[in-house]
Amino acid sequence: MTALDGNEAIFLGHNDPDIAEPPHGSDDEKLRLELLHRATRRYANGRQCAVDACVRDGELRAWQLSTTCFPAAEVRLVVPGKVPGLVLDMARLGSLELGRDDLVRALRPLVTGYRKWLTEQGSRVESDPEIARYGDAGERAVAEARDVADRLERAIELLRTDGIAREAFRFANQAMALQRVRSEVVRARMSAPGADVSGLLRRLDVPDNRSWRPFQLAFVLLCLPGLTNPAHADAHRGLGDPGNAEVQLLFFPTGGGKTEAYLGLAAYTFAIRRLQGVVGSGPDAYDGTRGIAVLMRYTLRLLTAQQFQRASALVCACEMLRRERVEAGDSRWGTTPFRIGLWVGSSVSPNSFEEAERQITESRGSEKVLGGVLQLPVCPWCGSRLSSANVQTNRLRRRVLVYCSDPEGDCAFSPRNSPDEGLPVLTVDEEIYRLTPGLVIATVDKLAQLPWKAATATLFGLVDTECTRHGWQNPDFRSFCGPGGHPARADLPRVVIQPAMRLRPPDLIIQDELHLISDALGSMVGLYETAIDRLSSRGPIRPVLVASTATVRRARDQVEQVFARGLTVFPPPVLDAGETYFSATVPPSPSTPGRRYRGILAPGERLKSVEIRVASALMELAQFLFDRYGAAADPYMTLVDYFTATRELAGMRRLVEDDITDRLRSQQVRTRRRAPIVQELTGRMPSSRIAESLADLEHRFDPELDSTAALDELRRDPDGARARSEARGSRPIDILLATSMLQVGVDVQRLGLMAVTGQPKNAAEYIQATSRVGRSPARPGLVVTIYQWSRPRDLAHYESFGYDHATFGLRVEGLTTTPFSDRALDRGLTGVLVTLLRHSGVSSLPNVAAHSVPLSGPFAAALLDAIATRAEAVTHEAQRAAAVRAELQHRLDRWYARRQAVQTGRLGYKEAPDVNGLLREPDEGAWDLWSAPMSMREVEAEILLQLDRDDRSVGDAPAWSYERSTSGGPA
């Protein structure tokens, strides 16, 4: 459809100023979003079809509208902004040759360039009438961005005036440079295991592989004052005013490099704590040279597994720098190694040394450690493959040591170079409690263990004695580490238990993928955050809290509900979607391809038939491209098939093994000559397989082995085929079947092809999942979405395909958390109360301390005040705060009554011999006042549904019946 002359642009968009009412309403965030996306317009909606609108460059009206059954949309690539004069090379910023003034000059262009850009944006607000239609939204956006520019300038001034901060900043840059280069070495060796490490280092240690993106460096600077000096005006840690505390939200598209930004912050936190040493004095003194500095929290085990691998390289880099400084005579860096710990459920990693030792013994001779003791598929420092043979135990020290498998022993973490420590990684809960690694990566579910385990107190620095052989003392460790110490054994000296200063609690908490903290899980996390926040604070000084996401709506409300803090979003959006000075969107071109989306709707066809045809066509065409272009087509040889439900995925697996394989073999031009290798990435995957599965996805297709011509040649020479196949090892994955587990944290650069079956339930899931492909401009992504014609919601998205994909930010739904609702209080308030009382001091930690911990008096009153005050700050309801206080007092009264009712033995936090348990596990009968969750997800009780196949008691029972099994087993 065109104008009569076939050329004039006459079709107006829905928000065209000539026909649309001026935006209005009380929702400031919605107004800001409409301002950002004002240049994107919907010209028409289809009916059982989609619509393409043709708009010429520089125009806002369409000159042609046409219907299409195979709509396409391309999401533009987001590229880092360019800042002339800014030094981004991490090695250069970390160089000792860069003096104080040189460092300031290297960073100053970041602020001067940003201020100049904001001046231009301010001029647009004053002169552009279309922006004026959105009221003062534009002015407020520019003002907020100017506040960020002021903070960046003050951070650079801090580096100029504070020598310790400057030294810590240099250390962080040196560590990040090493981490980035070593990560590239590992990536290269995963593709070519025999490659020489020293040769790779010479080739890969170049500025392109060790440079910040401007937004990463700016975000690190933004957070430095809070990590350096809680009294700084930009610390936002609640000193003097709890309401002053803020969450620093890193808001950037997926694949943009958010992880590197907060890894840089982690390295800075490591350094500043060691250099500042003991802070405070007397009873308020805290030792910052040891203890957990950074707590990174995730919601999914897949996230923890992959981020553990990435963060391990940083910790190795920090440990190497520490060793160098100590050898040079700088004792400030201490003798305690920088370590990283993985603190997740027992299904992923063992809880005790005995459990870990058993798993290692059982796995001898296999390629992996069963149960998850070994969470690293390769050495994060040199890329050498790891297996169970590289894991050793030391029973006297109760240590599980993971060594690099480098056959030459040249790696710094091989048995020859690091005999007492190996790789600085801890995956056993007991070791994490005893040794308190500087960085702990955890799932939020694990925080539910706080009221149940005394040992968790060490995570927040609550210690008073130390065994130099085993680590921090705790009531949970009395069985192997008593007050008398240990005699000399083998090559270990005699040990005497020594008094210890309280450790500095975590200074930095990182909550990745903030959008997953929502609904029931978000409510429980928000409630338990009441305890985490208090345990991580030094008096009035709250920890720095950093969050990141690529998709969020109503973030300010969510942050207030979960963390009881304000919010700073970085980079702050200003006037145009995707344009923040630190980043920009670019039109699709051969050098800057976006991610292309295609939609398919087949009215009247069975969904399974469509799935078979789409998967077969994609795999066939991928093989065709691979035969023609070789390695350049590798990203499309692995088809990622995404499903919103495990049930649908299971059905597709059968289709792949039968229909799709047969269809590929029966094509006139036979493409895939072998049965496809299929892999799942779902919640039902064993945790011990996660790291290995992610590594399998990195395996590339080889033109000499996987092209059609090569397969024909190998058929003629079976012996040669077998030898070459064995030399390669594992075959690459043909099809990856995935559910929501894929949508966050999976960073496999080579993936480029995805099929999505059905529109996911929310826009954030769709954006996050489809962003797992095409994460590199060298490997553009293609996403094919199969819509179900019988679902009205799918049909609506298909009919507005182009506009929906052009306005991802507008489509993201708001998140809801209610941490102080009646249901959340019923499930979590007891756990929070017991956590705060049990972790109030070392004397309150033993199990039987439940019989003596103060339940009244000034401390208990102050505790109730703090929780009620937080409830009022979150809900803005004094009545709700009063109800929370009443619930807490009721629990304290019942606790006291339980003490008085004990006839024999004593009251303990949990049941033990001669101890009456205060708390009850969720599976111990009906939920009552003293039930406490073992996981954040235990909000709703589970039931077992059994069907009697012979029951005909229902009058309108269906005519069908179960098929009887002839073998005696299930039908």
mmCIF file of C-alpha atoms in Angstrom, residues 229-507:
data_model
loop_
_atom_site.group_PDB
_atom_site.id
_atom_site.type_symbol
_atom_site.label_atom_id
_atom_site.label_comp_id
_atom_site.label_asym_id
_atom_site.label_seq_id
_atom_site.Cartn_x
_atom_site.Cartn_y
_atom_site.Cartn_z
ATOM 1 C CA ASN A 229 35.919 5.895 52.525
ATOM 2 C CA PRO A 230 32.403 5.374 53.931
ATOM 3 C CA ALA A 231 32.357 9.041 54.997
ATOM 4 C CA HIS A 232 32.849 10.273 51.410
ATOM 5 C CA ALA A 233 29.956 12.316 50.035
ATOM 6 C CA ASP A 234 29.456 9.765 47.238
ATOM 7 C CA ALA A 235 29.888 6.636 49.359
ATOM 8 C CA HIS A 236 26.120 6.089 49.725
ATOM 9 C CA ARG A 237 26.678 3.500 52.464
ATOM 10 C CA GLY A 238 24.199 4.922 54.966
ATOM 11 C CA LEU A 239 26.755 6.470 57.334
ATOM 12 C CA GLY A 240 24.850 9.031 59.374
ATOM 13 C CA ASP A 241 21.659 8.490 57.368
ATOM 14 C CA PRO A 242 20.455 4.967 56.489
ATOM 15 C CA GLY A 243 18.303 6.480 53.758
ATOM 16 C CA ASN A 244 21.459 7.708 52.024
ATOM 17 C CA ALA A 245 22.412 4.148 51.057
ATOM 18 C CA GLU A 246 21.973 3.346 47.377
ATOM 19 C CA VAL A 247 22.217 0.448 44.982
ATOM 20 C CA GLN A 248 24.471 1.142 41.996
ATOM 21 C CA LEU A 249 22.665 -0.509 39.076
ATOM 22 C CA LEU A 250 24.697 -1.319 35.978
ATOM 23 C CA PHE A 251 22.106 -1.265 33.207
ATOM 24 C CA PHE A 252 23.549 -2.448 29.898
ATOM 25 C CA PRO A 253 22.536 -4.824 27.087
ATOM 26 C CA THR A 254 23.457 -8.494 27.355
ATOM 27 C CA GLY A 255 26.913 -9.317 26.084
ATOM 28 C CA GLY A 256 28.087 -5.732 26.652
ATOM 29 C CA GLY A 257 30.663 -6.556 29.336
ATOM 30 C CA LYS A 258 28.921 -6.043 32.684
ATOM 31 C CA THR A 259 30.882 -8.901 34.273
ATOM 32 C CA GLU A 260 34.254 -7.232 33.666
ATOM 33 C CA ALA A 261 32.987 -4.039 35.310
ATOM 34 C CA TYR A 262 32.184 -5.650 38.619
ATOM 35 C CA LEU A 263 35.206 -7.940 38.502
ATOM 36 C CA GLY A 264 37.243 -4.743 38.382
ATOM 37 C CA LEU A 265 35.409 -3.563 41.487
ATOM 38 C CA ALA A 266 36.148 -6.883 43.186
ATOM 39 C CA ALA A 267 39.884 -6.500 42.484
ATOM 40 C CA TYR A 268 39.823 -2.969 43.894
ATOM 41 C CA THR A 269 38.018 -4.192 47.019
ATOM 42 C CA PHE A 270 40.635 -6.917 47.543
ATOM 43 C CA ALA A 271 43.400 -4.340 47.362
ATOM 44 C CA ILE A 272 41.899 -1.524 49.425
ATOM 45 C CA ARG A 273 41.127 -3.865 52.344
ATOM 46 C CA ARG A 274 44.655 -5.272 52.425
ATOM 47 C CA LEU A 275 46.213 -1.803 52.205
ATOM 48 C CA GLN A 276 43.948 -0.271 54.861
ATOM 49 C CA GLY A 277 44.567 -3.205 57.216
ATOM 50 C CA VAL A 278 42.774 -2.864 60.560
ATOM 51 C CA VAL A 279 40.058 -0.216 60.620
ATOM 52 C CA GLY A 280 38.544 1.193 63.789
ATOM 53 C CA SER A 281 39.836 0.707 67.303
ATOM 54 C CA GLY A 282 38.970 -1.075 70.532
ATOM 55 C CA PRO A 283 35.756 -3.116 70.338
ATOM 56 C CA ASP A 284 34.997 -1.493 66.973
ATOM 57 C CA ALA A 285 38.221 -2.720 65.328
ATOM 58 C CA TYR A 286 37.909 -4.904 62.232
ATOM 59 C CA ASP A 287 40.677 -6.805 60.426
ATOM 60 C CA GLY A 288 40.454 -6.158 56.684
ATOM 61 C CA THR A 289 43.500 -8.192 55.699
ATOM 62 C CA ARG A 290 41.437 -11.376 55.822
ATOM 63 C CA GLY A 291 37.816 -12.375 55.581
ATOM 64 C CA ILE A 292 35.315 -12.192 52.760
ATOM 65 C CA ALA A 293 35.643 -8.947 50.832
ATOM 66 C CA VAL A 294 33.120 -9.562 48.044
ATOM 67 C CA LEU A 295 29.891 -11.569 48.023
ATOM 68 C CA MET A 296 28.469 -12.239 44.537
ATOM 69 C CA ARG A 297 24.920 -13.596 44.526
ATOM 70 C CA TYR A 298 22.999 -15.312 41.760
ATOM 71 C CA THR A 299 19.620 -16.998 41.494
ATOM 72 C CA LEU A 300 20.545 -19.971 39.274
ATOM 73 C CA ARG A 301 23.225 -22.636 39.645
ATOM 74 C CA LEU A 302 24.160 -22.286 35.980
ATOM 75 C CA LEU A 303 25.056 -18.658 36.623
ATOM 76 C CA THR A 304 27.211 -19.525 39.608
ATOM 77 C CA ALA A 305 29.022 -22.265 37.688
ATOM 78 C CA GLN A 306 29.987 -20.098 34.709
ATOM 79 C CA GLN A 307 30.755 -16.959 36.703
ATOM 80 C CA PHE A 308 32.903 -19.053 39.031
ATOM 81 C CA GLN A 309 35.062 -20.002 36.066
ATOM 82 C CA ARG A 310 35.384 -16.380 34.914
ATOM 83 C CA ALA A 311 36.052 -14.966 38.360
ATOM 84 C CA SER A 312 38.634 -17.677 39.133
ATOM 85 C CA ALA A 313 40.940 -16.165 36.513
ATOM 86 C CA LEU A 314 40.747 -12.800 38.292
ATOM 87 C CA VAL A 315 41.497 -14.342 41.683
ATOM 88 C CA CYS A 316 44.481 -16.183 40.198
ATOM 89 C CA ALA A 317 45.731 -12.871 38.818
ATOM 90 C CA CYS A 318 45.313 -11.157 42.205
ATOM 91 C CA GLU A 319 47.135 -14.001 43.933
ATOM 92 C CA MET A 320 50.059 -13.769 41.501
ATOM 93 C CA LEU A 321 50.347 -10.022 42.142
ATOM 94 C CA ARG A 322 50.188 -10.600 45.906
ATOM 95 C CA ARG A 323 53.018 -13.126 45.733
ATOM 96 C CA GLU A 324 55.145 -10.736 43.709
ATOM 97 C CA ARG A 325 54.624 -7.904 46.185
ATOM 98 C CA VAL A 326 55.320 -10.068 49.236
ATOM 99 C CA GLU A 327 58.499 -11.428 47.631
ATOM 100 C CA ALA A 328 59.528 -7.809 46.991
ATOM 101 C CA GLY A 329 59.215 -7.123 50.729
ATOM 102 C CA ASP A 330 55.790 -5.440 50.926
ATOM 103 C CA SER A 331 54.236 -7.128 53.977
ATOM 104 C CA ARG A 332 50.964 -5.161 53.723
ATOM 105 C CA TRP A 333 49.611 -7.767 51.297
ATOM 106 C CA GLY A 334 49.799 -10.478 53.959
ATOM 107 C CA THR A 335 50.459 -14.193 53.780
ATOM 108 C CA THR A 336 46.842 -15.273 53.290
ATOM 109 C CA PRO A 337 46.265 -16.115 49.620
ATOM 110 C CA PHE A 338 43.513 -14.466 47.649
ATOM 111 C CA ARG A 339 40.932 -17.220 47.163
ATOM 112 C CA ILE A 340 37.517 -17.715 45.598
ATOM 113 C CA GLY A 341 34.765 -19.899 47.029
ATOM 114 C CA LEU A 342 31.662 -21.443 45.480
ATOM 115 C CA TRP A 343 28.903 -21.481 48.113
ATOM 116 C CA VAL A 344 25.894 -23.222 46.625
ATOM 117 C CA GLY A 345 23.619 -26.162 47.353
ATOM 118 C CA SER A 346 24.851 -29.643 48.241
ATOM 119 C CA SER A 347 23.642 -30.860 44.851
ATOM 120 C CA VAL A 348 26.414 -28.740 43.307
ATOM 121 C CA SER A 349 29.253 -28.860 45.820
ATOM 122 C CA PRO A 350 29.881 -30.899 48.992
ATOM 123 C CA ASN A 351 29.192 -29.573 52.479
ATOM 124 C CA SER A 352 32.028 -31.256 54.389
ATOM 125 C CA PHE A 353 35.556 -32.492 53.910
ATOM 126 C CA GLU A 354 34.453 -36.101 54.449
ATOM 127 C CA GLU A 355 31.832 -35.811 51.720
ATOM 128 C CA ALA A 356 34.364 -34.290 49.327
ATOM 129 C CA GLU A 357 36.917 -36.994 50.108
ATOM 130 C CA ARG A 358 34.341 -39.690 49.423
ATOM 131 C CA GLN A 359 33.397 -38.169 46.088
ATOM 132 C CA ILE A 360 37.029 -37.912 45.037
ATOM 133 C CA THR A 361 37.735 -41.512 46.002
ATOM 134 C CA GLU A 362 34.694 -42.766 44.074
ATOM 135 C CA SER A 363 35.675 -40.813 40.974
ATOM 136 C CA ARG A 364 39.234 -42.070 40.617
ATOM 137 C CA GLY A 365 39.785 -43.249 37.066
ATOM 138 C CA SER A 366 36.954 -41.178 35.615
ATOM 139 C CA GLU A 367 37.170 -37.940 33.671
ATOM 140 C CA LYS A 368 35.327 -35.837 36.209
ATOM 141 C CA VAL A 369 34.760 -35.538 39.933
ATOM 142 C CA LEU A 370 31.262 -36.739 40.784
ATOM 143 C CA GLY A 371 29.171 -34.379 42.879
ATOM 144 C CA GLY A 372 30.958 -31.189 41.924
ATOM 145 C CA VAL A 373 34.191 -30.966 43.913
ATOM 146 C CA LEU A 374 35.862 -29.990 40.663
ATOM 147 C CA GLN A 375 33.921 -27.061 39.211
ATOM 148 C CA LEU A 376 36.581 -25.976 36.713
ATOM 149 C CA PRO A 377 36.888 -27.863 33.419
ATOM 150 C CA VAL A 378 40.257 -26.224 32.718
ATOM 151 C CA CYS A 379 42.908 -24.341 34.660
ATOM 152 C CA PRO A 380 41.802 -20.681 34.636
ATOM 153 C CA TRP A 381 45.443 -19.564 34.393
ATOM 154 C CA CYS A 382 46.809 -21.624 31.505
ATOM 155 C CA GLY A 383 43.869 -23.609 30.052
ATOM 156 C CA SER A 384 45.175 -27.108 30.842
ATOM 157 C CA ARG A 385 42.392 -29.680 31.090
ATOM 158 C CA LEU A 386 41.465 -30.720 34.647
ATOM 159 C CA SER A 387 40.142 -34.066 35.846
ATOM 160 C CA SER A 388 39.768 -35.980 39.095
ATOM 161 C CA ALA A 389 43.462 -36.872 38.962
ATOM 162 C CA ASN A 390 44.272 -33.216 39.658
ATOM 163 C CA VAL A 391 42.303 -33.103 42.921
ATOM 164 C CA GLN A 392 44.113 -34.157 46.112
ATOM 165 C CA THR A 393 43.110 -34.204 49.758
ATOM 166 C CA ASN A 394 45.168 -33.452 52.859
ATOM 167 C CA ARG A 395 43.445 -35.058 55.821
ATOM 168 C CA LEU A 396 45.577 -33.373 58.489
ATOM 169 C CA ARG A 397 44.794 -29.921 57.137
ATOM 170 C CA ARG A 398 41.301 -30.957 55.981
ATOM 171 C CA ARG A 399 41.996 -29.366 52.621
ATOM 172 C CA VAL A 400 40.821 -30.239 49.128
ATOM 173 C CA LEU A 401 43.515 -29.044 46.719
ATOM 174 C CA VAL A 402 43.002 -28.604 42.987
ATOM 175 C CA TYR A 403 46.237 -28.481 40.989
ATOM 176 C CA CYS A 404 46.848 -27.457 37.408
ATOM 177 C CA SER A 405 47.505 -30.480 35.194
ATOM 178 C CA ASP A 406 50.260 -28.778 33.193
ATOM 179 C CA PRO A 407 52.547 -31.754 32.357
ATOM 180 C CA GLU A 408 55.640 -29.535 32.334
ATOM 181 C CA GLY A 409 54.799 -28.016 35.711
ATOM 182 C CA ASP A 410 55.344 -24.497 34.363
ATOM 183 C CA CYS A 411 51.954 -23.163 35.462
ATOM 184 C CA ALA A 412 52.111 -21.086 38.647
ATOM 185 C CA PHE A 413 49.421 -23.302 40.183
ATOM 186 C CA SER A 414 50.943 -26.686 39.425
ATOM 187 C CA PRO A 415 52.092 -29.030 42.232
ATOM 188 C CA ARG A 416 55.663 -27.900 41.646
ATOM 189 C CA ASN A 417 55.006 -24.174 41.968
ATOM 190 C CA SER A 418 52.133 -24.165 44.463
ATOM 191 C CA PRO A 419 52.383 -27.380 46.521
ATOM 192 C CA ASP A 420 50.507 -26.134 49.616
ATOM 193 C CA GLU A 421 47.655 -24.325 47.869
ATOM 194 C CA GLY A 422 47.237 -25.313 44.225
ATOM 195 C CA LEU A 423 44.607 -23.243 42.479
ATOM 196 C CA PRO A 424 43.075 -20.718 44.928
ATOM 197 C CA VAL A 425 39.580 -22.189 44.634
ATOM 198 C CA LEU A 426 37.319 -23.590 47.361
ATOM 199 C CA THR A 427 34.221 -25.612 46.558
ATOM 200 C CA VAL A 428 33.589 -27.341 49.913
ATOM 201 C CA ASP A 429 31.332 -25.449 52.305
ATOM 202 C CA GLU A 430 33.408 -26.362 55.319
ATOM 203 C CA GLU A 431 36.570 -24.890 53.769
ATOM 204 C CA ILE A 432 34.739 -21.690 52.865
ATOM 205 C CA TYR A 433 33.627 -21.264 56.483
ATOM 206 C CA ARG A 434 37.094 -22.015 57.878
ATOM 207 C CA LEU A 435 39.231 -20.088 55.365
ATOM 208 C CA THR A 436 36.853 -17.248 54.330
ATOM 209 C CA PRO A 437 38.020 -16.643 50.760
ATOM 210 C CA GLY A 438 38.156 -13.041 49.575
ATOM 211 C CA LEU A 439 35.445 -13.640 46.961
ATOM 212 C CA VAL A 440 32.435 -15.896 47.488
ATOM 213 C CA ILE A 441 30.028 -16.714 44.664
ATOM 214 C CA ALA A 442 26.719 -17.952 46.033
ATOM 215 C CA THR A 443 23.140 -18.658 45.135
ATOM 216 C CA VAL A 444 20.544 -16.662 47.051
ATOM 217 C CA ASP A 445 19.000 -19.971 48.151
ATOM 218 C CA LYS A 446 22.038 -20.683 50.322
ATOM 219 C CA LEU A 447 21.286 -17.668 52.514
ATOM 220 C CA ALA A 448 18.429 -19.652 54.054
ATOM 221 C CA GLN A 449 21.105 -21.683 55.904
ATOM 222 C CA LEU A 450 22.009 -18.768 58.197
ATOM 223 C CA PRO A 451 19.692 -19.674 61.110
ATOM 224 C CA TRP A 452 20.574 -23.349 60.829
ATOM 225 C CA LYS A 453 24.392 -23.265 60.758
ATOM 226 C CA ALA A 454 26.692 -21.524 63.213
ATOM 227 C CA ALA A 455 29.560 -21.796 60.721
ATOM 228 C CA THR A 456 27.926 -19.253 58.406
ATOM 229 C CA ALA A 457 28.851 -16.553 60.935
ATOM 230 C CA THR A 458 32.419 -16.538 59.647
ATOM 231 C CA LEU A 459 31.149 -15.279 56.293
ATOM 232 C CA PHE A 460 30.320 -11.994 58.030
ATOM 233 C CA GLY A 461 33.504 -11.835 60.099
ATOM 234 C CA LEU A 462 32.078 -13.113 63.399
ATOM 235 C CA VAL A 463 35.163 -14.929 64.782
ATOM 236 C CA ASP A 464 37.229 -14.722 67.961
ATOM 237 C CA THR A 465 39.741 -17.593 67.740
ATOM 238 C CA GLU A 466 41.870 -19.179 65.035
ATOM 239 C CA CYS A 467 43.627 -22.466 64.410
ATOM 240 C CA THR A 468 46.613 -21.813 62.135
ATOM 241 C CA ARG A 469 46.220 -25.314 60.675
ATOM 242 C CA HIS A 470 42.478 -25.367 59.995
ATOM 243 C CA GLY A 471 41.353 -21.747 60.028
ATOM 244 C CA TRP A 472 38.672 -19.915 62.001
ATOM 245 C CA GLN A 473 37.144 -21.602 65.017
ATOM 246 C CA ASN A 474 33.413 -22.183 65.209
ATOM 247 C CA PRO A 475 31.067 -24.372 67.261
ATOM 248 C CA ASP A 476 30.420 -26.487 64.163
ATOM 249 C CA PHE A 477 34.121 -27.432 63.992
ATOM 250 C CA ARG A 478 34.714 -28.524 67.610
ATOM 251 C CA SER A 479 34.861 -32.191 66.635
ATOM 252 C CA PHE A 480 38.202 -31.869 64.873
ATOM 253 C CA CYS A 481 39.607 -28.632 66.304
ATOM 254 C CA GLY A 482 39.347 -28.366 70.085
ATOM 255 C CA PRO A 483 40.609 -25.649 72.414
ATOM 256 C CA GLY A 484 43.902 -27.481 73.040
ATOM 257 C CA GLY A 485 45.199 -27.133 69.500
ATOM 258 C CA HIS A 486 47.086 -29.897 67.658
ATOM 259 C CA PRO A 487 50.392 -31.663 68.233
ATOM 260 C CA ALA A 488 53.081 -31.704 65.559
ATOM 261 C CA ARG A 489 52.300 -34.254 62.845
ATOM 262 C CA ALA A 490 54.357 -35.217 59.802
ATOM 263 C CA ASP A 491 55.691 -31.953 58.380
ATOM 264 C CA LEU A 492 53.111 -29.812 60.208
ATOM 265 C CA PRO A 493 54.194 -27.911 63.358
ATOM 266 C CA ARG A 494 52.373 -27.891 66.682
ATOM 267 C CA VAL A 495 49.350 -25.583 66.710
ATOM 268 C CA VAL A 496 47.911 -23.542 69.570
ATOM 269 C CA ILE A 497 44.498 -21.948 69.271
ATOM 270 C CA GLN A 498 44.969 -18.179 69.159
ATOM 271 C CA PRO A 499 42.605 -15.272 69.829
ATOM 272 C CA ALA A 500 41.576 -13.364 66.714
ATOM 273 C CA MET A 501 40.206 -9.937 65.911
ATOM 274 C CA ARG A 502 36.777 -9.725 64.349
ATOM 275 C CA LEU A 503 36.994 -9.689 60.559
ATOM 276 C CA ARG A 504 35.752 -6.868 58.385
ATOM 277 C CA PRO A 505 32.444 -8.064 56.887
ATOM 278 C CA PRO A 506 31.939 -7.974 53.115
ATOM 279 C CA ASP A 507 32.409 -4.463 51.730
#
